[in-house]
mmCIF file of C-alpha atoms in Angstrom:
data_model
loop_
_atom_site.group_PDB
_atom_site.id
_atom_site.type_symbol
_atom_site.label_atom_id
_atom_site.label_comp_id
_atom_site.label_asym_id
_atom_site.label_seq_id
_atom_site.Cartn_x
_atom_site.Cartn_y
_atom_site.Cartn_z
ATOM 1 C CA MET O 1 0.121 -0.444 0.226
ATOM 2 C CA THR O 2 1.439 3.591 -0.952
ATOM 3 C CA LEU O 3 0.135 7.119 0.813
ATOM 4 C CA GLN O 4 0.790 10.004 -0.964
ATOM 5 C CA VAL O 5 1.170 12.941 1.936
ATOM 6 C CA THR O 6 0.897 16.397 1.479
ATOM 7 C CA ALA O 7 0.885 19.265 3.887
ATOM 8 C CA GLN O 8 -2.998 19.691 3.174
ATOM 9 C CA ASN O 9 -3.414 15.648 3.962
ATOM 10 C CA THR O 10 -2.107 16.327 7.689
ATOM 11 C CA MET O 11 -3.826 19.615 8.241
ATOM 12 C CA MET O 12 -7.573 17.732 7.402
ATOM 13 C CA VAL O 13 -6.364 14.664 9.808
ATOM 14 C CA GLU O 14 -5.764 17.357 12.821
ATOM 15 C CA ASP O 15 -9.481 19.542 11.503
ATOM 16 C CA ASP O 16 -11.307 16.206 12.020
ATOM 17 C CA CYS O 17 -9.564 15.482 15.500
ATOM 18 C CA MET O 18 -10.098 18.655 16.770
ATOM 19 C CA LYS O 19 -13.726 18.985 15.631
ATOM 20 C CA SER O 20 -14.364 15.932 17.701
ATOM 21 C CA GLN O 21 -12.400 17.201 20.889
ATOM 22 C CA ASN O 22 -14.702 17.880 24.015
ATOM 23 C CA LEU O 23 -15.030 21.756 24.767
ATOM 24 C CA TYR O 24 -13.431 21.222 28.255
ATOM 25 C CA VAL O 25 -10.543 18.680 27.424
ATOM 26 C CA ASP O 26 -7.837 21.414 27.225
ATOM 27 C CA HIS O 27 -9.163 22.113 30.532
ATOM 28 C CA LEU O 28 -8.121 18.970 31.726
ATOM 29 C CA ALA O 29 -4.646 18.857 29.592
ATOM 30 C CA TRP O 30 -3.822 21.929 30.957
ATOM 31 C CA CYS O 31 -4.503 20.915 34.891
ATOM 32 C CA ALA O 32 -2.522 17.663 34.332
ATOM 33 C CA LEU O 33 0.339 19.194 32.729
ATOM 34 C CA VAL O 34 1.077 21.736 35.191
ATOM 35 C CA ALA O 35 0.426 19.849 37.936
ATOM 36 C CA LEU O 36 3.358 17.349 36.455
ATOM 37 C CA ASN O 37 5.350 20.359 36.284
ATOM 38 C CA MET O 38 5.071 20.972 39.920
ATOM 39 C CA ALA O 39 5.962 17.504 40.426
ATOM 40 C CA CYS O 40 8.932 17.823 38.158
ATOM 41 C CA LYS O 41 10.239 20.640 40.056
ATOM 42 C CA ASP O 42 9.231 19.124 43.484
ATOM 43 C CA GLY O 43 11.432 16.400 42.800
ATOM 44 C CA ILE O 44 8.291 14.223 43.094
ATOM 45 C CA VAL O 45 8.792 12.984 39.432
ATOM 46 C CA SER O 46 12.024 12.338 37.903
ATOM 47 C CA SER O 47 11.771 9.753 35.508
ATOM 48 C CA PRO O 48 9.446 8.442 32.865
ATOM 49 C CA ALA O 49 8.025 5.464 34.946
ATOM 50 C CA GLN O 50 7.069 8.182 37.838
ATOM 51 C CA GLU O 51 5.808 10.591 34.982
ATOM 52 C CA ASN O 52 3.500 7.709 34.010
ATOM 53 C CA MET O 53 2.476 6.959 37.511
ATOM 54 C CA PHE O 54 1.901 10.131 38.669
ATOM 55 C CA LEU O 55 -0.461 10.938 35.979
ATOM 56 C CA CYS O 56 -2.476 7.831 36.483
ATOM 57 C CA ARG O 57 -2.948 8.708 40.615
ATOM 58 C CA TRP O 58 -3.556 12.239 39.258
ATOM 59 C CA LEU O 59 -6.291 11.049 36.845
ATOM 60 C CA ALA O 60 -7.481 8.642 39.163
ATOM 61 C CA THR O 61 -7.793 11.349 42.247
ATOM 62 C CA ALA O 62 -9.274 13.512 40.001
ATOM 63 C CA GLU O 63 -12.130 11.561 38.568
ATOM 64 C CA LYS O 64 -12.949 10.459 42.348
ATOM 65 C CA LYS O 65 -13.334 13.756 43.940
ATOM 66 C CA ARG O 66 -15.054 14.498 40.325
ATOM 67 C CA LEU O 67 -12.877 17.869 39.856
ATOM 68 C CA PHE O 68 -13.962 18.159 36.301
ATOM 69 C CA ARG O 69 -17.196 18.383 34.530
ATOM 70 C CA ARG O 70 -19.277 15.198 33.931
ATOM 71 C CA GLU O 71 -18.147 15.480 30.209
ATOM 72 C CA LEU O 72 -14.826 14.709 30.907
ATOM 73 C CA SER O 73 -15.429 11.580 32.246
ATOM 74 C CA THR O 74 -15.020 9.739 29.191
ATOM 75 C CA ASP O 75 -12.066 11.031 28.261
ATOM 76 C CA ALA O 76 -10.253 10.743 31.820
ATOM 77 C CA GLN O 77 -11.295 7.066 32.003
ATOM 78 C CA TRP O 78 -9.681 6.408 28.632
ATOM 79 C CA LEU O 79 -6.756 8.100 29.597
ATOM 80 C CA LEU O 80 -6.433 6.294 32.784
ATOM 81 C CA LYS O 81 -7.177 3.101 31.329
ATOM 82 C CA GLU O 82 -4.500 3.946 28.534
ATOM 83 C CA GLY O 83 -2.040 4.621 31.558
ATOM 84 C CA ARG O 84 -2.478 1.887 33.609
ATOM 85 C CA GLU O 85 -2.621 -0.985 30.327
ATOM 86 C CA LYS O 86 0.062 0.858 28.292
ATOM 87 C CA GLY O 87 2.527 1.862 31.061
ATOM 88 C CA LEU O 88 5.245 4.199 29.314
ATOM 89 C CA ARG O 89 3.758 3.467 26.214
ATOM 90 C CA ALA O 90 0.803 5.191 26.654
ATOM 91 C CA ASP O 91 2.933 8.222 26.575
ATOM 92 C CA LEU O 92 0.380 10.534 28.989
ATOM 93 C CA ARG O 93 1.892 13.507 29.134
ATOM 94 C CA GLY O 94 2.386 13.349 25.040
ATOM 95 C CA LYS O 95 -1.407 12.844 24.756
ATOM 96 C CA PHE O 96 -1.982 15.732 27.264
ATOM 97 C CA ASP O 97 0.390 18.002 25.382
ATOM 98 C CA TYR O 98 -1.191 16.875 22.430
ATOM 99 C CA LEU O 99 -4.434 17.755 23.347
ATOM 100 C CA TRP O 100 -3.945 21.256 25.058
ATOM 101 C CA ARG O 101 -2.011 22.255 21.419
ATOM 102 C CA ALA O 102 -4.972 20.826 19.674
ATOM 103 C CA SER O 103 -7.507 22.683 21.608
ATOM 104 C CA ARG O 104 -5.813 25.793 21.276
ATOM 105 C CA GLY O 105 -5.017 25.482 17.454
ATOM 106 C CA ASP O 106 -1.038 25.410 18.092
ATOM 107 C CA LEU O 107 -0.767 22.224 16.013
ATOM 108 C CA LEU O 108 -1.902 24.326 13.009
ATOM 109 C CA GLU O 109 0.761 27.218 13.600
ATOM 110 C CA GLN O 110 3.447 24.522 13.718
ATOM 111 C CA ASN O 111 5.453 23.399 10.463
ATOM 112 C CA ASP O 112 4.596 20.755 8.410
ATOM 113 C CA LEU O 113 7.599 18.608 9.705
ATOM 114 C CA PHE O 114 6.076 18.980 13.596
ATOM 115 C CA ARG O 115 2.964 17.918 12.486
ATOM 116 C CA LEU O 116 4.110 14.934 10.407
ATOM 117 C CA GLN O 117 6.279 13.298 13.187
ATOM 118 C CA HIS O 118 3.626 14.317 15.982
ATOM 119 C CA ILE O 119 1.056 12.372 13.520
ATOM 120 C CA MET O 120 3.940 9.321 13.333
ATOM 121 C CA HIS O 121 4.615 9.521 16.811
ATOM 122 C CA ALA O 122 0.334 9.105 17.468
ATOM 123 C CA LEU O 123 0.623 6.421 15.146
ATOM 124 C CA LYS O 124 3.405 4.272 16.808
ATOM 125 C CA LEU O 125 1.517 4.332 20.076
ATOM 126 C CA THR O 126 -1.531 2.542 18.639
ATOM 127 C CA GLY O 127 1.026 -0.260 17.853
ATOM 128 C CA ILE O 128 1.687 0.870 13.960
ATOM 129 C CA LYS O 129 5.138 0.248 13.491
ATOM 130 C CA TYR O 130 7.059 3.354 11.478
ATOM 131 C CA GLY O 131 10.602 4.305 10.320
ATOM 132 C CA VAL O 132 12.730 5.961 8.530
ATOM 133 C CA LEU O 133 14.593 4.341 5.988
ATOM 134 C CA ASN O 134 18.064 4.900 4.529
ATOM 135 C CA ASP O 135 18.326 3.947 0.664
ATOM 136 C CA ARG O 136 19.887 0.471 1.038
ATOM 137 C CA GLU O 137 16.786 -0.303 3.359
ATOM 138 C CA TRP O 138 14.448 1.401 0.813
ATOM 139 C CA GLU O 139 14.933 -1.099 -1.950
ATOM 140 C CA GLY O 140 17.089 -3.480 -3.460
ATOM 141 C CA LYS O 141 18.385 -7.195 -1.672
ATOM 142 C CA HIS O 142 18.371 -5.362 1.608
ATOM 143 C CA ALA O 143 15.088 -3.687 1.375
ATOM 144 C CA VAL O 144 12.639 -4.152 4.226
ATOM 145 C CA LYS O 145 10.683 -6.618 4.005
ATOM 146 C CA LEU O 146 6.615 -5.793 4.517
ATOM 147 C CA SER O 147 4.286 -8.077 6.235
ATOM 148 C CA GLU O 148 0.496 -7.579 4.858
ATOM 149 C CA LYS O 149 -0.248 -9.102 8.805
ATOM 150 C CA VAL O 150 1.809 -6.075 10.536
ATOM 151 C CA PRO O 151 0.753 -2.488 9.685
ATOM 152 C CA GLY O 152 3.129 -0.380 9.081
ATOM 153 C CA ILE O 153 4.593 2.950 7.427
ATOM 154 C CA PHE O 154 8.045 3.870 6.121
ATOM 155 C CA ILE O 155 9.228 6.973 4.744
ATOM 156 C CA ARG O 156 12.446 7.391 2.795
ATOM 157 C CA LYS O 157 15.169 9.221 4.564
ATOM 158 C CA ALA O 158 16.430 11.324 1.699
ATOM 159 C CA ASP O 159 12.685 12.174 0.717
ATOM 160 C CA LEU O 160 12.203 13.623 4.055
ATOM 161 C CA ASP O 161 15.673 15.526 3.344
ATOM 162 C CA SER O 162 14.521 16.669 -0.033
ATOM 163 C CA GLU O 163 10.792 16.869 0.460
ATOM 164 C CA PHE O 164 11.417 19.567 3.187
ATOM 165 C CA ASP O 165 12.837 23.041 3.737
ATOM 166 C CA ALA O 166 15.350 24.375 6.547
ATOM 167 C CA GLU O 167 11.800 25.711 8.148
ATOM 168 C CA GLY O 168 10.031 22.675 8.308
ATOM 169 C CA ASN O 169 7.655 23.073 5.429
ATOM 170 C CA GLN O 170 6.616 20.577 2.610
ATOM 171 C CA LYS O 171 7.906 21.601 -0.539
ATOM 172 C CA LYS O 172 6.038 18.495 -2.549
ATOM 173 C CA PRO O 173 4.463 15.627 -1.858
ATOM 174 C CA PHE O 174 6.084 12.549 -1.112
ATOM 175 C CA LEU O 175 5.282 8.602 -0.765
ATOM 176 C CA PHE O 176 4.948 6.529 2.177
ATOM 177 C CA VAL O 177 4.981 2.532 2.064
#
């Protein structure tokens, strides 16, 4: 499967995500990020594992004390479940950061390469394999073997280098495999 990507495609994905965002999720994300930063400054959190544990406990406490609007309960429960089941792979800080940026419109202000990296990171968290391949890995006898059973997206490094300018803006479409 080959997918052609342009800056407009990535912008449409982000627009669709932001339309479905809960109106109050930005407040939840802001509070979580502030609490986490305060815990880091106080020395309570100093590693990714502690970060995940802190955010899980913070979410559980917020849910138990009903600190946020009822409309956020589904979002909070989902985030808590992600943190508990996936542990470090849940990347709760990244999810809260994304929710905060998306609700404020910051993602659309970022350059194309940043948004592509953000989307690729989000896909990786869902279990989809992705990678940036050099020319040797891209084609020829040493090319990465793709499996139809394992979802994956791969980008040629040469395309990233040539299709984006120094400011991270996309110059022309390129292909994913």
